[in-house]
Amino acid sequence: MKTVEIIGYKRANLGKKDARDLRVEGNVPCVLYGGDEQIHFYAPAYLFRELVYTAEAHFAHINVEGKEYRAILQDIQFHPVSDIILHADFFEIHEGRPIKMDIPVHFEGKAPGVEKGGTLVKKRRLLRVKALPKNMPEHITVDISELDFHSSIKVQHIETENFDIMDADRLSVAVVEIPRALRGKSKDELDEAAEVEGEEGAEGAEGSEA
């Protein structure tokens, strides 16, 4: 997994006014947990871009005035209007100890239900994963190439390797929403409608070529 470097500085004061002043100056107040003691520090907001605004999960290499830590982003708070980062919590990780992270889901393949006119609905964009740091995936790939009407991909259908998904097995990750005009029809009727549409499309293409 890729690691993003966060260079921080110890906080001299921990009050709300101090935190507000740090944000005005373009910094993010942070706390690092998981070690012998909590470490309160701040870091420039621009260093969080690759860690927060990304489709992959990353580790963080935190350097606070020369002391280095390997960590994960545990929690982050945003301003409800401006969307700036208000606060970040990190958790120190140690090789050999399992950790939990929210891992992005990547969908690949073409769903038959979408090709028949349906809409792919991504129910979960993140899944909670437990693994040793060395086995933590950057993302989870979900194959939707067999996803049709009246079916869904659940957590229990996802293949895992050296990691566990903590979400409930029966939780839906992706489904294909049936068009309103076709709702209430059986699977056979939906397949027949798709075949007719495909044939009409082919005939239209032949006519235009003529």
PDB file of C-alpha atoms in Angstrom:
ATOM      1  CA  MET A   1       0.000   0.000   0.000  1.00  0.00           C
ATOM      2  CA  LYS A   2       1.220   3.483  -0.856  1.00  0.00           C
ATOM      3  CA  THR A   3       2.325   5.735   2.005  1.00  0.00           C
ATOM      4  CA  VAL A   4       1.664   9.477   2.202  1.00  0.00           C
ATOM      5  CA  GLU A   5       4.061  11.630   4.204  1.00  0.00           C
ATOM      6  CA  ILE A   6       2.596  14.036   6.766  1.00  0.00           C
ATOM      7  CA  ILE A   7       5.043  16.515   8.294  1.00  0.00           C
ATOM      8  CA  GLY A   8       3.694  17.897  11.552  1.00  0.00           C
ATOM      9  CA  TYR A   9       4.565  20.144  14.473  1.00  0.00           C
ATOM     10  CA  LYS A  10       3.702  19.778  18.149  1.00  0.00           C
ATOM     11  CA  ARG A  11       0.867  21.910  19.442  1.00  0.00           C
ATOM     12  CA  ALA A  12       1.812  24.251  22.252  1.00  0.00           C
ATOM     13  CA  ASN A  13      -1.817  24.918  23.212  1.00  0.00           C
ATOM     14  CA  LEU A  14      -4.869  22.680  22.882  1.00  0.00           C
ATOM     15  CA  GLY A  15      -7.725  25.147  23.223  1.00  0.00           C
ATOM     16  CA  LYS A  16     -10.468  25.864  20.666  1.00  0.00           C
ATOM     17  CA  LYS A  17      -9.004  29.299  19.887  1.00  0.00           C
ATOM     18  CA  ASP A  18      -5.620  27.773  19.103  1.00  0.00           C
ATOM     19  CA  ALA A  19      -7.250  25.164  16.842  1.00  0.00           C
ATOM     20  CA  ARG A  20      -9.220  27.880  15.053  1.00  0.00           C
ATOM     21  CA  ASP A  21      -6.073  29.953  14.511  1.00  0.00           C
ATOM     22  CA  LEU A  22      -4.283  26.917  13.069  1.00  0.00           C
ATOM     23  CA  ARG A  23      -7.077  26.380  10.535  1.00  0.00           C
ATOM     24  CA  VAL A  24      -6.999  30.034   9.510  1.00  0.00           C
ATOM     25  CA  GLU A  25      -3.282  29.597   8.783  1.00  0.00           C
ATOM     26  CA  GLY A  26      -4.024  26.577   6.549  1.00  0.00           C
ATOM     27  CA  ASN A  27      -3.220  23.831   9.042  1.00  0.00           C
ATOM     28  CA  VAL A  28      -5.117  20.824  10.388  1.00  0.00           C
ATOM     29  CA  PRO A  29      -5.159  20.031  14.129  1.00  0.00           C
ATOM     30  CA  CYS A  30      -4.396  16.320  14.619  1.00  0.00           C
ATOM     31  CA  VAL A  31      -4.090  13.654  17.296  1.00  0.00           C
ATOM     32  CA  LEU A  32      -2.087  10.424  17.023  1.00  0.00           C
ATOM     33  CA  TYR A  33      -3.351   7.513  19.115  1.00  0.00           C
ATOM     34  CA  GLY A  34      -2.175   3.935  19.548  1.00  0.00           C
ATOM     35  CA  GLY A  35       1.253   4.550  21.054  1.00  0.00           C
ATOM     36  CA  ASP A  36       2.528   5.055  24.583  1.00  0.00           C
ATOM     37  CA  GLU A  37       0.894   8.486  24.682  1.00  0.00           C
ATOM     38  CA  GLN A  38      -1.396  10.690  22.645  1.00  0.00           C
ATOM     39  CA  ILE A  39       0.473  13.131  20.414  1.00  0.00           C
ATOM     40  CA  HIS A  40      -1.205  16.427  19.582  1.00  0.00           C
ATOM     41  CA  PHE A  41       0.203  18.100  16.479  1.00  0.00           C
ATOM     42  CA  TYR A  42      -0.782  20.063  13.411  1.00  0.00           C
ATOM     43  CA  ALA A  43       0.136  19.731   9.747  1.00  0.00           C
ATOM     44  CA  PRO A  44      -0.399  21.776   6.570  1.00  0.00           C
ATOM     45  CA  ALA A  45      -3.780  21.013   4.995  1.00  0.00           C
ATOM     46  CA  TYR A  46      -2.334  20.520   1.498  1.00  0.00           C
ATOM     47  CA  LEU A  47      -0.445  17.423   2.707  1.00  0.00           C
ATOM     48  CA  PHE A  48      -3.794  15.654   3.174  1.00  0.00           C
ATOM     49  CA  ARG A  49      -4.792  15.756  -0.514  1.00  0.00           C
ATOM     50  CA  GLU A  50      -3.333  12.387  -1.465  1.00  0.00           C
ATOM     51  CA  LEU A  51      -4.506  10.834   1.784  1.00  0.00           C
ATOM     52  CA  VAL A  52      -8.125  12.024   1.722  1.00  0.00           C
ATOM     53  CA  TYR A  53      -9.128  12.871  -1.845  1.00  0.00           C
ATOM     54  CA  THR A  54      -8.250   9.554  -3.444  1.00  0.00           C
ATOM     55  CA  ALA A  55      -9.846   6.354  -4.723  1.00  0.00           C
ATOM     56  CA  GLU A  56      -7.224   4.255  -2.919  1.00  0.00           C
ATOM     57  CA  ALA A  57      -6.479   3.648   0.749  1.00  0.00           C
ATOM     58  CA  HIS A  58      -3.078   4.793   2.002  1.00  0.00           C
ATOM     59  CA  PHE A  59      -0.898   4.564   5.071  1.00  0.00           C
ATOM     60  CA  ALA A  60       0.526   7.737   6.595  1.00  0.00           C
ATOM     61  CA  HIS A  61       4.158   8.307   7.506  1.00  0.00           C
ATOM     62  CA  ILE A  62       4.003  11.007  10.165  1.00  0.00           C
ATOM     63  CA  ASN A  63       7.062  13.048  11.069  1.00  0.00           C
ATOM     64  CA  VAL A  64       6.543  15.287  14.086  1.00  0.00           C
ATOM     65  CA  GLU A  65       9.658  17.369  14.630  1.00  0.00           C
ATOM     66  CA  GLY A  66      11.980  14.486  13.856  1.00  0.00           C
ATOM     67  CA  LYS A  67      10.003  11.671  15.507  1.00  0.00           C
ATOM     68  CA  GLU A  68       8.499   9.291  12.958  1.00  0.00           C
ATOM     69  CA  TYR A  69       5.378   7.148  13.152  1.00  0.00           C
ATOM     70  CA  ARG A  70       3.544   4.806  10.815  1.00  0.00           C
ATOM     71  CA  ALA A  71      -0.194   5.302  11.042  1.00  0.00           C
ATOM     72  CA  ILE A  72      -3.618   5.169   9.417  1.00  0.00           C
ATOM     73  CA  LEU A  73      -6.192   7.935   9.194  1.00  0.00           C
ATOM     74  CA  GLN A  74      -8.758   6.871  11.781  1.00  0.00           C
ATOM     75  CA  ASP A  75     -11.246   9.743  11.573  1.00  0.00           C
ATOM     76  CA  ILE A  76     -11.563  13.106   9.871  1.00  0.00           C
ATOM     77  CA  GLN A  77     -13.977  15.995  10.324  1.00  0.00           C
ATOM     78  CA  PHE A  78     -14.986  18.498   7.638  1.00  0.00           C
ATOM     79  CA  HIS A  79     -16.651  21.884   7.865  1.00  0.00           C
ATOM     80  CA  PRO A  80     -20.314  21.414   6.808  1.00  0.00           C
ATOM     81  CA  VAL A  81     -20.244  24.405   4.450  1.00  0.00           C
ATOM     82  CA  SER A  82     -16.693  25.099   3.281  1.00  0.00           C
ATOM     83  CA  ASP A  83     -15.650  21.401   3.396  1.00  0.00           C
ATOM     84  CA  ILE A  84     -12.233  22.294   4.800  1.00  0.00           C
ATOM     85  CA  ILE A  85     -10.664  19.739   7.149  1.00  0.00           C
ATOM     86  CA  LEU A  86     -11.372  20.654  10.772  1.00  0.00           C
ATOM     87  CA  HIS A  87      -9.595  17.825  12.565  1.00  0.00           C
ATOM     88  CA  ALA A  88      -7.871  14.500  11.898  1.00  0.00           C
ATOM     89  CA  ASP A  89      -7.295  11.482  14.117  1.00  0.00           C
ATOM     90  CA  PHE A  90      -4.508   9.032  13.319  1.00  0.00           C
ATOM     91  CA  PHE A  91      -3.863   5.586  14.781  1.00  0.00           C
ATOM     92  CA  GLU A  92      -0.318   4.286  15.054  1.00  0.00           C
ATOM     93  CA  ILE A  93       0.176   0.857  13.494  1.00  0.00           C
ATOM     94  CA  HIS A  94       2.621  -1.878  14.369  1.00  0.00           C
ATOM     95  CA  GLU A  95       3.634  -4.760  12.113  1.00  0.00           C
ATOM     96  CA  GLY A  96       2.142  -7.985  13.405  1.00  0.00           C
ATOM     97  CA  ARG A  97      -0.934  -6.309  14.896  1.00  0.00           C
ATOM     98  CA  PRO A  98      -4.168  -6.335  12.858  1.00  0.00           C
ATOM     99  CA  ILE A  99      -5.807  -3.016  12.021  1.00  0.00           C
ATOM    100  CA  LYS A 100      -9.179  -1.935  10.650  1.00  0.00           C
ATOM    101  CA  MET A 101      -9.639   0.457   7.725  1.00  0.00           C
ATOM    102  CA  ASP A 102     -12.399   1.620   5.390  1.00  0.00           C
ATOM    103  CA  ILE A 103     -11.268   0.419   1.956  1.00  0.00           C
ATOM    104  CA  PRO A 104     -12.650   1.808  -1.344  1.00  0.00           C
ATOM    105  CA  VAL A 105     -14.586  -0.531  -3.624  1.00  0.00           C
ATOM    106  CA  HIS A 106     -13.705  -0.600  -7.342  1.00  0.00           C
ATOM    107  CA  PHE A 107     -16.230  -2.071  -9.774  1.00  0.00           C
ATOM    108  CA  GLU A 108     -15.064  -3.760 -12.969  1.00  0.00           C
ATOM    109  CA  GLY A 109     -16.795  -5.418 -15.902  1.00  0.00           C
ATOM    110  CA  LYS A 110     -20.078  -4.741 -17.716  1.00  0.00           C
ATOM    111  CA  ALA A 111     -23.257  -5.759 -15.933  1.00  0.00           C
ATOM    112  CA  PRO A 112     -25.781  -7.552 -18.218  1.00  0.00           C
ATOM    113  CA  GLY A 113     -28.585  -5.716 -16.437  1.00  0.00           C
ATOM    114  CA  VAL A 114     -27.088  -2.355 -17.383  1.00  0.00           C
ATOM    115  CA  GLU A 115     -26.770  -3.421 -21.027  1.00  0.00           C
ATOM    116  CA  LYS A 116     -30.507  -4.223 -20.933  1.00  0.00           C
ATOM    117  CA  GLY A 117     -31.325  -0.685 -19.878  1.00  0.00           C
ATOM    118  CA  GLY A 118     -30.917  -0.877 -16.106  1.00  0.00           C
ATOM    119  CA  THR A 119     -28.918   1.431 -13.864  1.00  0.00           C
ATOM    120  CA  LEU A 120     -26.002   0.273 -11.738  1.00  0.00           C
ATOM    121  CA  VAL A 121     -26.552   1.277  -8.117  1.00  0.00           C
ATOM    122  CA  LYS A 122     -23.408   1.209  -5.987  1.00  0.00           C
ATOM    123  CA  LYS A 123     -24.704   0.503  -2.510  1.00  0.00           C
ATOM    124  CA  ARG A 124     -21.320   0.553  -0.808  1.00  0.00           C
ATOM    125  CA  ARG A 125     -18.307   2.576  -1.891  1.00  0.00           C
ATOM    126  CA  LEU A 126     -16.295   1.628   1.206  1.00  0.00           C
ATOM    127  CA  LEU A 127     -16.003  -1.624   3.131  1.00  0.00           C
ATOM    128  CA  ARG A 128     -14.577  -2.114   6.612  1.00  0.00           C
ATOM    129  CA  VAL A 129     -11.555  -4.410   6.422  1.00  0.00           C
ATOM    130  CA  LYS A 130      -9.465  -6.081   9.122  1.00  0.00           C
ATOM    131  CA  ALA A 131      -5.966  -7.286   8.265  1.00  0.00           C
ATOM    132  CA  LEU A 132      -2.322  -7.132   9.182  1.00  0.00           C
ATOM    133  CA  PRO A 133      -0.727  -3.955   7.789  1.00  0.00           C
ATOM    134  CA  LYS A 134       1.241  -5.941   5.192  1.00  0.00           C
ATOM    135  CA  ASN A 135      -1.980  -7.533   3.865  1.00  0.00           C
ATOM    136  CA  MET A 136      -4.232  -4.469   3.837  1.00  0.00           C
ATOM    137  CA  PRO A 137      -5.476  -3.851   0.255  1.00  0.00           C
ATOM    138  CA  GLU A 138      -5.492  -0.403  -1.363  1.00  0.00           C
ATOM    139  CA  HIS A 139      -8.928  -1.196  -2.770  1.00  0.00           C
ATOM    140  CA  ILE A 140     -11.344  -4.103  -3.184  1.00  0.00           C
ATOM    141  CA  THR A 141     -12.240  -5.168  -6.725  1.00  0.00           C
ATOM    142  CA  VAL A 142     -15.819  -6.301  -7.334  1.00  0.00           C
ATOM    143  CA  ASP A 143     -16.635  -8.017 -10.631  1.00  0.00           C
ATOM    144  CA  ILE A 144     -20.104  -7.036 -11.903  1.00  0.00           C
ATOM    145  CA  SER A 145     -19.923  -8.924 -15.224  1.00  0.00           C
ATOM    146  CA  GLU A 146     -22.665 -11.330 -14.105  1.00  0.00           C
ATOM    147  CA  LEU A 147     -24.889  -8.796 -12.354  1.00  0.00           C
ATOM    148  CA  ASP A 148     -28.350  -8.945 -13.920  1.00  0.00           C
ATOM    149  CA  PHE A 149     -31.872  -7.884 -12.988  1.00  0.00           C
ATOM    150  CA  HIS A 150     -33.287  -9.526  -9.832  1.00  0.00           C
ATOM    151  CA  SER A 151     -29.794 -10.156  -8.462  1.00  0.00           C
ATOM    152  CA  SER A 152     -27.232  -8.367  -6.314  1.00  0.00           C
ATOM    153  CA  ILE A 153     -23.636  -8.664  -5.208  1.00  0.00           C
ATOM    154  CA  LYS A 154     -23.355  -9.088  -1.475  1.00  0.00           C
ATOM    155  CA  VAL A 155     -20.372  -8.975   0.850  1.00  0.00           C
ATOM    156  CA  GLN A 156     -20.381 -12.784   1.025  1.00  0.00           C
ATOM    157  CA  HIS A 157     -19.762 -12.950  -2.750  1.00  0.00           C
ATOM    158  CA  ILE A 158     -16.514 -10.950  -2.591  1.00  0.00           C
ATOM    159  CA  GLU A 159     -13.286 -12.904  -2.689  1.00  0.00           C
ATOM    160  CA  THR A 160     -10.777 -12.016   0.007  1.00  0.00           C
ATOM    161  CA  GLU A 161      -7.117 -12.860   0.395  1.00  0.00           C
ATOM    162  CA  ASN A 162      -5.420 -12.522   3.771  1.00  0.00           C
ATOM    163  CA  PHE A 163      -7.989 -10.009   4.996  1.00  0.00           C
ATOM    164  CA  ASP A 164     -11.511 -10.047   6.445  1.00  0.00           C
ATOM    165  CA  ILE A 165     -14.458  -7.823   5.563  1.00  0.00           C
ATOM    166  CA  MET A 166     -16.179  -6.752   8.763  1.00  0.00           C
ATOM    167  CA  ASP A 167     -19.487  -5.711   7.157  1.00  0.00           C
ATOM    168  CA  ALA A 168     -22.420  -8.149   7.343  1.00  0.00           C
ATOM    169  CA  ASP A 169     -22.287 -10.969   4.756  1.00  0.00           C
ATOM    170  CA  ARG A 170     -25.807 -10.207   3.497  1.00  0.00           C
ATOM    171  CA  LEU A 171     -25.091  -6.523   2.905  1.00  0.00           C
ATOM    172  CA  SER A 172     -25.629  -5.568  -0.753  1.00  0.00           C
ATOM    173  CA  VAL A 173     -22.673  -3.902  -2.456  1.00  0.00           C
ATOM    174  CA  ALA A 174     -24.155  -3.423  -5.943  1.00  0.00           C
ATOM    175  CA  VAL A 175     -27.515  -3.975  -7.674  1.00  0.00           C
ATOM    176  CA  VAL A 176     -29.014  -3.119 -11.063  1.00  0.00           C
ATOM    177  CA  GLU A 177     -32.119  -0.952 -10.861  1.00  0.00           C
ATOM    178  CA  ILE A 178     -34.838  -2.035 -13.292  1.00  0.00           C
ATOM    179  CA  PRO A 179     -36.234   0.716 -15.570  1.00  0.00           C
ATOM    180  CA  ARG A 180     -39.690   1.923 -14.532  1.00  0.00           C
ATOM    181  CA  ALA A 181     -41.259   0.655 -17.763  1.00  0.00           C
ATOM    182  CA  LEU A 182     -40.073  -2.888 -17.010  1.00  0.00           C
ATOM    183  CA  ARG A 183     -40.866  -3.084 -13.315  1.00  0.00           C
ATOM    184  CA  GLY A 184     -43.150  -5.956 -12.300  1.00  0.00           C
ATOM    185  CA  LYS A 185     -41.967  -8.217 -15.110  1.00  0.00           C
ATOM    186  CA  SER A 186     -40.355 -11.612 -14.544  1.00  0.00           C
ATOM    187  CA  LYS A 187     -36.734 -12.317 -15.418  1.00  0.00           C
ATOM    188  CA  ASP A 188     -37.803 -14.168 -18.581  1.00  0.00           C
ATOM    189  CA  GLU A 189     -39.935 -11.216 -19.671  1.00  0.00           C
ATOM    190  CA  LEU A 190     -37.045  -8.825 -19.035  1.00  0.00           C
ATOM    191  CA  ASP A 191     -34.688 -11.012 -21.070  1.00  0.00           C
ATOM    192  CA  GLU A 192     -37.212 -11.149 -23.913  1.00  0.00           C
ATOM    193  CA  ALA A 193     -37.648  -7.370 -23.888  1.00  0.00           C
ATOM    194  CA  ALA A 194     -33.877  -6.929 -24.032  1.00  0.00           C
ATOM    195  CA  GLU A 195     -33.618  -9.308 -27.002  1.00  0.00           C
ATOM    196  CA  VAL A 196     -36.348  -7.438 -28.895  1.00  0.00           C
ATOM    197  CA  GLU A 197     -34.653  -4.109 -28.229  1.00  0.00           C
ATOM    198  CA  GLY A 198     -31.348  -5.528 -29.435  1.00  0.00           C
ATOM    199  CA  GLU A 199     -32.903  -6.850 -32.640  1.00  0.00           C
ATOM    200  CA  GLU A 200     -34.627  -3.523 -33.351  1.00  0.00           C
ATOM    201  CA  GLY A 201     -31.350  -1.705 -32.792  1.00  0.00           C
ATOM    202  CA  ALA A 202     -29.556  -4.013 -35.212  1.00  0.00           C
ATOM    203  CA  GLU A 203     -32.261  -3.545 -37.876  1.00  0.00           C
ATOM    204  CA  GLY A 204     -32.044   0.227 -37.477  1.00  0.00           C
ATOM    205  CA  ALA A 205     -28.281   0.117 -37.968  1.00  0.00           C
ATOM    206  CA  GLU A 206     -28.663  -1.984 -41.145  1.00  0.00           C
ATOM    207  CA  GLY A 207     -31.249   0.435 -42.520  1.00  0.00           C
ATOM    208  CA  SER A 208     -29.017   3.427 -41.971  1.00  0.00           C
ATOM    209  CA  GLU A 209     -26.155   1.702 -43.792  1.00  0.00           C
ATOM    210  CA  ALA A 210     -28.430   0.987 -46.777  1.00  0.00           C
TER     211      ALA A 210
END
